[in-house]
Coordinates of N, CA and C in Angstrom, one line a residue:
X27 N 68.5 -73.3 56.8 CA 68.3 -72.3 57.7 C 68.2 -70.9 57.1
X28 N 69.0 -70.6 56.5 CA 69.2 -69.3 55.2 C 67.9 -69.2 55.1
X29 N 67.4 -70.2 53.9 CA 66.0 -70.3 52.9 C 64.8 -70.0 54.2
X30 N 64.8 -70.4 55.1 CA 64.0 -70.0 56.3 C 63.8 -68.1 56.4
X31 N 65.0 -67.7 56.8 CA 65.1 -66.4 56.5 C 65.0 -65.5 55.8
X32 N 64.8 -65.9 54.1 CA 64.6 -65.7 53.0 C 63.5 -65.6 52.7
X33 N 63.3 -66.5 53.3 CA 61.6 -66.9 52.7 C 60.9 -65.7 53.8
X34 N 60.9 -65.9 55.0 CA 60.7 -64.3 56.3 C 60.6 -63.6 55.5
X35 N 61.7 -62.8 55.0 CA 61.9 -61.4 54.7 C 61.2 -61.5 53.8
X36 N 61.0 -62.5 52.4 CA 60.2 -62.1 51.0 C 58.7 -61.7 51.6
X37 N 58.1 -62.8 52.8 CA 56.7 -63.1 53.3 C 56.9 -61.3 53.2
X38 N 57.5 -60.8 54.3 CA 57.8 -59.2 55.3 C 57.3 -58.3 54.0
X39 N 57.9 -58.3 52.8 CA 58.7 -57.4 52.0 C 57.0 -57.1 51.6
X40 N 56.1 -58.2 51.0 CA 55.1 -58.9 50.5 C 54.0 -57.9 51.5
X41 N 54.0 -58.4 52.5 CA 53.0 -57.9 53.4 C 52.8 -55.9 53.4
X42 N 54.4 -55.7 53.6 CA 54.7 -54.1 52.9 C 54.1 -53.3 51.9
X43 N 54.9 -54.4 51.0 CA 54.0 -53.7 49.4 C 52.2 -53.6 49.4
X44 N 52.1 -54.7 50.2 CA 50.2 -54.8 50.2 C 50.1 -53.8 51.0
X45 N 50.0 -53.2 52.3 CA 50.0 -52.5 53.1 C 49.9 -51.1 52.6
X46 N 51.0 -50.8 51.8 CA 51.6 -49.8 51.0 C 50.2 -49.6 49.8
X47 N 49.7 -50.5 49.0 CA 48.7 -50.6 47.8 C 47.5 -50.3 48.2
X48 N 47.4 -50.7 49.6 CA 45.9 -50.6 50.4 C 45.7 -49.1 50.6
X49 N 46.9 -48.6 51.1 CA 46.7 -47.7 51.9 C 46.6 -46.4 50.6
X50 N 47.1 -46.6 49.3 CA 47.2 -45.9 48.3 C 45.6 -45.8 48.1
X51 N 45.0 -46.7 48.0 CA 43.7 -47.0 47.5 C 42.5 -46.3 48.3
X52 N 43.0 -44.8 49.0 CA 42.0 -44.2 49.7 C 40.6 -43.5 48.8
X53 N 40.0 -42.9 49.4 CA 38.9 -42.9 48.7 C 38.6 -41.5 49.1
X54 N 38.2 -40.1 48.5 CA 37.7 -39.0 48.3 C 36.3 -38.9 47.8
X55 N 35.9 -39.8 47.6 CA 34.0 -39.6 47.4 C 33.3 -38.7 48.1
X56 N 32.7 -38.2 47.3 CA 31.7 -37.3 47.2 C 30.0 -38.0 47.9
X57 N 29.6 -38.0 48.5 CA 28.5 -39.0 49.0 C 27.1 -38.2 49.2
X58 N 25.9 -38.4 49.0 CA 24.5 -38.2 49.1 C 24.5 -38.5 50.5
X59 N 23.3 -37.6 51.0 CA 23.0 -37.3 52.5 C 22.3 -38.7 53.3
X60 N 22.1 -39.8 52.3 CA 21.8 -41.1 52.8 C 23.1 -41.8 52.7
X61 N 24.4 -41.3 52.2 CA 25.5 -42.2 52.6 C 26.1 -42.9 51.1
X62 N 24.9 -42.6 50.0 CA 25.6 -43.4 48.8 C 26.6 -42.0 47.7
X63 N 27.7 -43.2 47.0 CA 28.0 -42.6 46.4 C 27.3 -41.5 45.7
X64 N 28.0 -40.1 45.3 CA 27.5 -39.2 44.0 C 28.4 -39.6 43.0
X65 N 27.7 -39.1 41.9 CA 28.4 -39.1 40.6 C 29.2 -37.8 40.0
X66 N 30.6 -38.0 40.3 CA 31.1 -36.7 39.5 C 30.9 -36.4 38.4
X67 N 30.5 -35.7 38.1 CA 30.0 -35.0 36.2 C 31.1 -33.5 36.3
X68 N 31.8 -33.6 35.4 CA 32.0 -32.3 34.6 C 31.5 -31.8 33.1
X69 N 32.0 -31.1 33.4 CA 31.1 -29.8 32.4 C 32.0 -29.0 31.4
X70 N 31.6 -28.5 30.1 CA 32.4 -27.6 29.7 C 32.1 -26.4 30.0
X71 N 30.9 -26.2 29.7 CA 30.3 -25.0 30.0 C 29.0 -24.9 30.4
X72 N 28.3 -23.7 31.3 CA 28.0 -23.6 32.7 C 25.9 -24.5 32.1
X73 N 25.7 -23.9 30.6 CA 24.4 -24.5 30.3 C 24.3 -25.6 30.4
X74 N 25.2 -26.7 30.0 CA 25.5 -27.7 29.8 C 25.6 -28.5 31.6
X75 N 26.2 -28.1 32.2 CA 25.7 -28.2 34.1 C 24.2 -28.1 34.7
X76 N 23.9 -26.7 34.1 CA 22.6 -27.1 34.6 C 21.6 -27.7 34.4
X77 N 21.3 -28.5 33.3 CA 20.8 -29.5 32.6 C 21.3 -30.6 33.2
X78 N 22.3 -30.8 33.7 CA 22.9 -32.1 34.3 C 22.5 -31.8 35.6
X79 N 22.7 -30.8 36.4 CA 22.2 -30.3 37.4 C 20.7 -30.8 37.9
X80 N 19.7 -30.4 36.8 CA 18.5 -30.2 37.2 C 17.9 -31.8 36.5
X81 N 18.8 -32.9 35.5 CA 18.5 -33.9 35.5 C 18.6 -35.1 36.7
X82 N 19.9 -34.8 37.3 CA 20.7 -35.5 38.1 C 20.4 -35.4 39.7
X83 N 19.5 -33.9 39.4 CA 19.5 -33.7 40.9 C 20.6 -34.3 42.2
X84 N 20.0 -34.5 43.6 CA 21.4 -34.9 44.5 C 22.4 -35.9 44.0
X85 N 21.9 -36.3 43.2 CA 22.7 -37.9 42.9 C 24.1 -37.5 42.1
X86 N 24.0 -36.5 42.0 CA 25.5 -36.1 40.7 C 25.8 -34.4 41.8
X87 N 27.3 -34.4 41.4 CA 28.1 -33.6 41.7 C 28.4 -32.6 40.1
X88 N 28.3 -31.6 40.1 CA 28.6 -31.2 38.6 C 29.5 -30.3 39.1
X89 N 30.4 -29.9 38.2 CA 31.9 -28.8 37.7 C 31.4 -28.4 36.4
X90 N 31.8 -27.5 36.2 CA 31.7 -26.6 34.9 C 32.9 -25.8 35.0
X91 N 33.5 -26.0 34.0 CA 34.8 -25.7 33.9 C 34.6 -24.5 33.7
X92 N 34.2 -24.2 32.7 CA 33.9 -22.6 32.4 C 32.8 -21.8 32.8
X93 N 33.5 -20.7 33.4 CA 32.2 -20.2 34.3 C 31.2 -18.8 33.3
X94 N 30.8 -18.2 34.1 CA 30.2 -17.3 32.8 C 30.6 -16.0 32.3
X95 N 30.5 -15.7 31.5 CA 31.7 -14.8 30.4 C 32.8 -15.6 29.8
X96 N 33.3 -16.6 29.8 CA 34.6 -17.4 29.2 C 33.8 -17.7 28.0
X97 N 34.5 -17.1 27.1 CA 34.2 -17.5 25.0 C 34.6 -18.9 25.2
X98 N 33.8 -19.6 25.1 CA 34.2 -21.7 25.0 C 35.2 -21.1 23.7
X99 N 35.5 -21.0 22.6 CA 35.9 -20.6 21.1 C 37.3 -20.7 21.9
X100 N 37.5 -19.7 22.8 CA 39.2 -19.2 23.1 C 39.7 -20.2 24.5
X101 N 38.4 -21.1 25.1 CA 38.9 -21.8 26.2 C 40.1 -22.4 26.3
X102 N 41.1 -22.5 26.9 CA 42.7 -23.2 27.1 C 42.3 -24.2 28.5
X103 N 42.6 -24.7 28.4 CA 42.6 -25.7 30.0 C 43.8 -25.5 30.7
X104 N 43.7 -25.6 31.9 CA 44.4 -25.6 32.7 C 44.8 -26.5 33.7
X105 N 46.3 -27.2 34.6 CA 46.3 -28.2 35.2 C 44.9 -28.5 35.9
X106 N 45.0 -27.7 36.6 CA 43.5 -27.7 37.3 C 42.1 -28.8 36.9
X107 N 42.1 -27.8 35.7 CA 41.2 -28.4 34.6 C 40.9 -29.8 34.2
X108 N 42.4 -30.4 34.0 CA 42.7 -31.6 33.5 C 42.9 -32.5 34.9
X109 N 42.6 -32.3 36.1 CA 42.6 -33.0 37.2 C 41.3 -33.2 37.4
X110 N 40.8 -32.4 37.1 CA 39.2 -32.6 37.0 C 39.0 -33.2 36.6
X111 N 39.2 -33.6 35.3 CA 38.5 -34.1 33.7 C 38.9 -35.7 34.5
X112 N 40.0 -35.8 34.7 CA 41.0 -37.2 34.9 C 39.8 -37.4 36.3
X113 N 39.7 -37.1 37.2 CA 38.8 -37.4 38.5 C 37.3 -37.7 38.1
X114 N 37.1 -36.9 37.2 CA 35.4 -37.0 36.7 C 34.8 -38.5 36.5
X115 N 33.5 -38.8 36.9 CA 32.9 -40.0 36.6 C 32.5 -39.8 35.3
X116 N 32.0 -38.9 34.9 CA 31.2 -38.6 33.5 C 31.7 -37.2 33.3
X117 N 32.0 -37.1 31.8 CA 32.1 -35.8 31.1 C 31.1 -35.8 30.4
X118 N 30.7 -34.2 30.1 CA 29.5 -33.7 29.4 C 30.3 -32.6 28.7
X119 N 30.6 -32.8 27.0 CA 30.6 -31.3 26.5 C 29.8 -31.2 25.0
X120 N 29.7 -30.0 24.8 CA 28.9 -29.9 23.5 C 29.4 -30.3 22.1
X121 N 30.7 -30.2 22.0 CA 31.3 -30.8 20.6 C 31.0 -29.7 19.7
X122 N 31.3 -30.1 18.3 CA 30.7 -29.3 17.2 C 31.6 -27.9 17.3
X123 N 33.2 -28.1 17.8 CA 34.2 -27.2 17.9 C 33.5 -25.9 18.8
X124 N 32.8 -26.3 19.7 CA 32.0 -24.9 20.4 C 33.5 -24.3 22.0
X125 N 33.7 -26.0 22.3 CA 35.4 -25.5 22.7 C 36.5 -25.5 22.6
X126 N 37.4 -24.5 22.7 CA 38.5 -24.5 22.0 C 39.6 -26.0 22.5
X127 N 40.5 -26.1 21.4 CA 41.1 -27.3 21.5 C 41.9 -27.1 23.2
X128 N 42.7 -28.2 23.8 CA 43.2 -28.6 24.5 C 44.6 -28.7 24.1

């Protein structure tokens, strides 16, 4: 009789944790005006966007971290920044030390 009630509560405990995983698993997409996903793209800096911008057209979402006047050379990131980066489908930066370390 026990193992009956044991076995209940594991089923119960089970059904929680899934409930609990599902419900974590919500979704923030960004969507095109026909309903399909966009593609998050970030950016270092703002040239480097609009080339993504004007390749990507509606289908991509672009960020550019740095807006205009920021020396890429002295750039620092910020939490901000790095929530971005971490959320991003695609990163775009120029390389070749153009921004400053992280």
């Amino acid at each position: 009789m026990q193992m009956k009630h044991l076995r209940k509560l594991f089923l119960m405990m089970m059904m929680l944790v899934g409930m609990i995983v599902v419900a974590a698993c919500g979704s923030d997409e960004i969507t095109t005006d026909n309903g399909e996903e966009k593609i998050v793209v970030v950016t270092t800096i703002a040239q480097i966007a609009d080339g993504v911008k004007n390749i990507g057209g509606d289908q991509v979402e672009v960020v550019s971290l740095m807006g205009p006047g920021v020396d890429p050379h002295l750039y620092k990131a910020t939490q901000s920044d790095m929530k971005k980066l971490e959320q991003a489908d695609m990163i775009f930066y120029n390389g070749l030390h153009l921004e400053g370390k992280c």
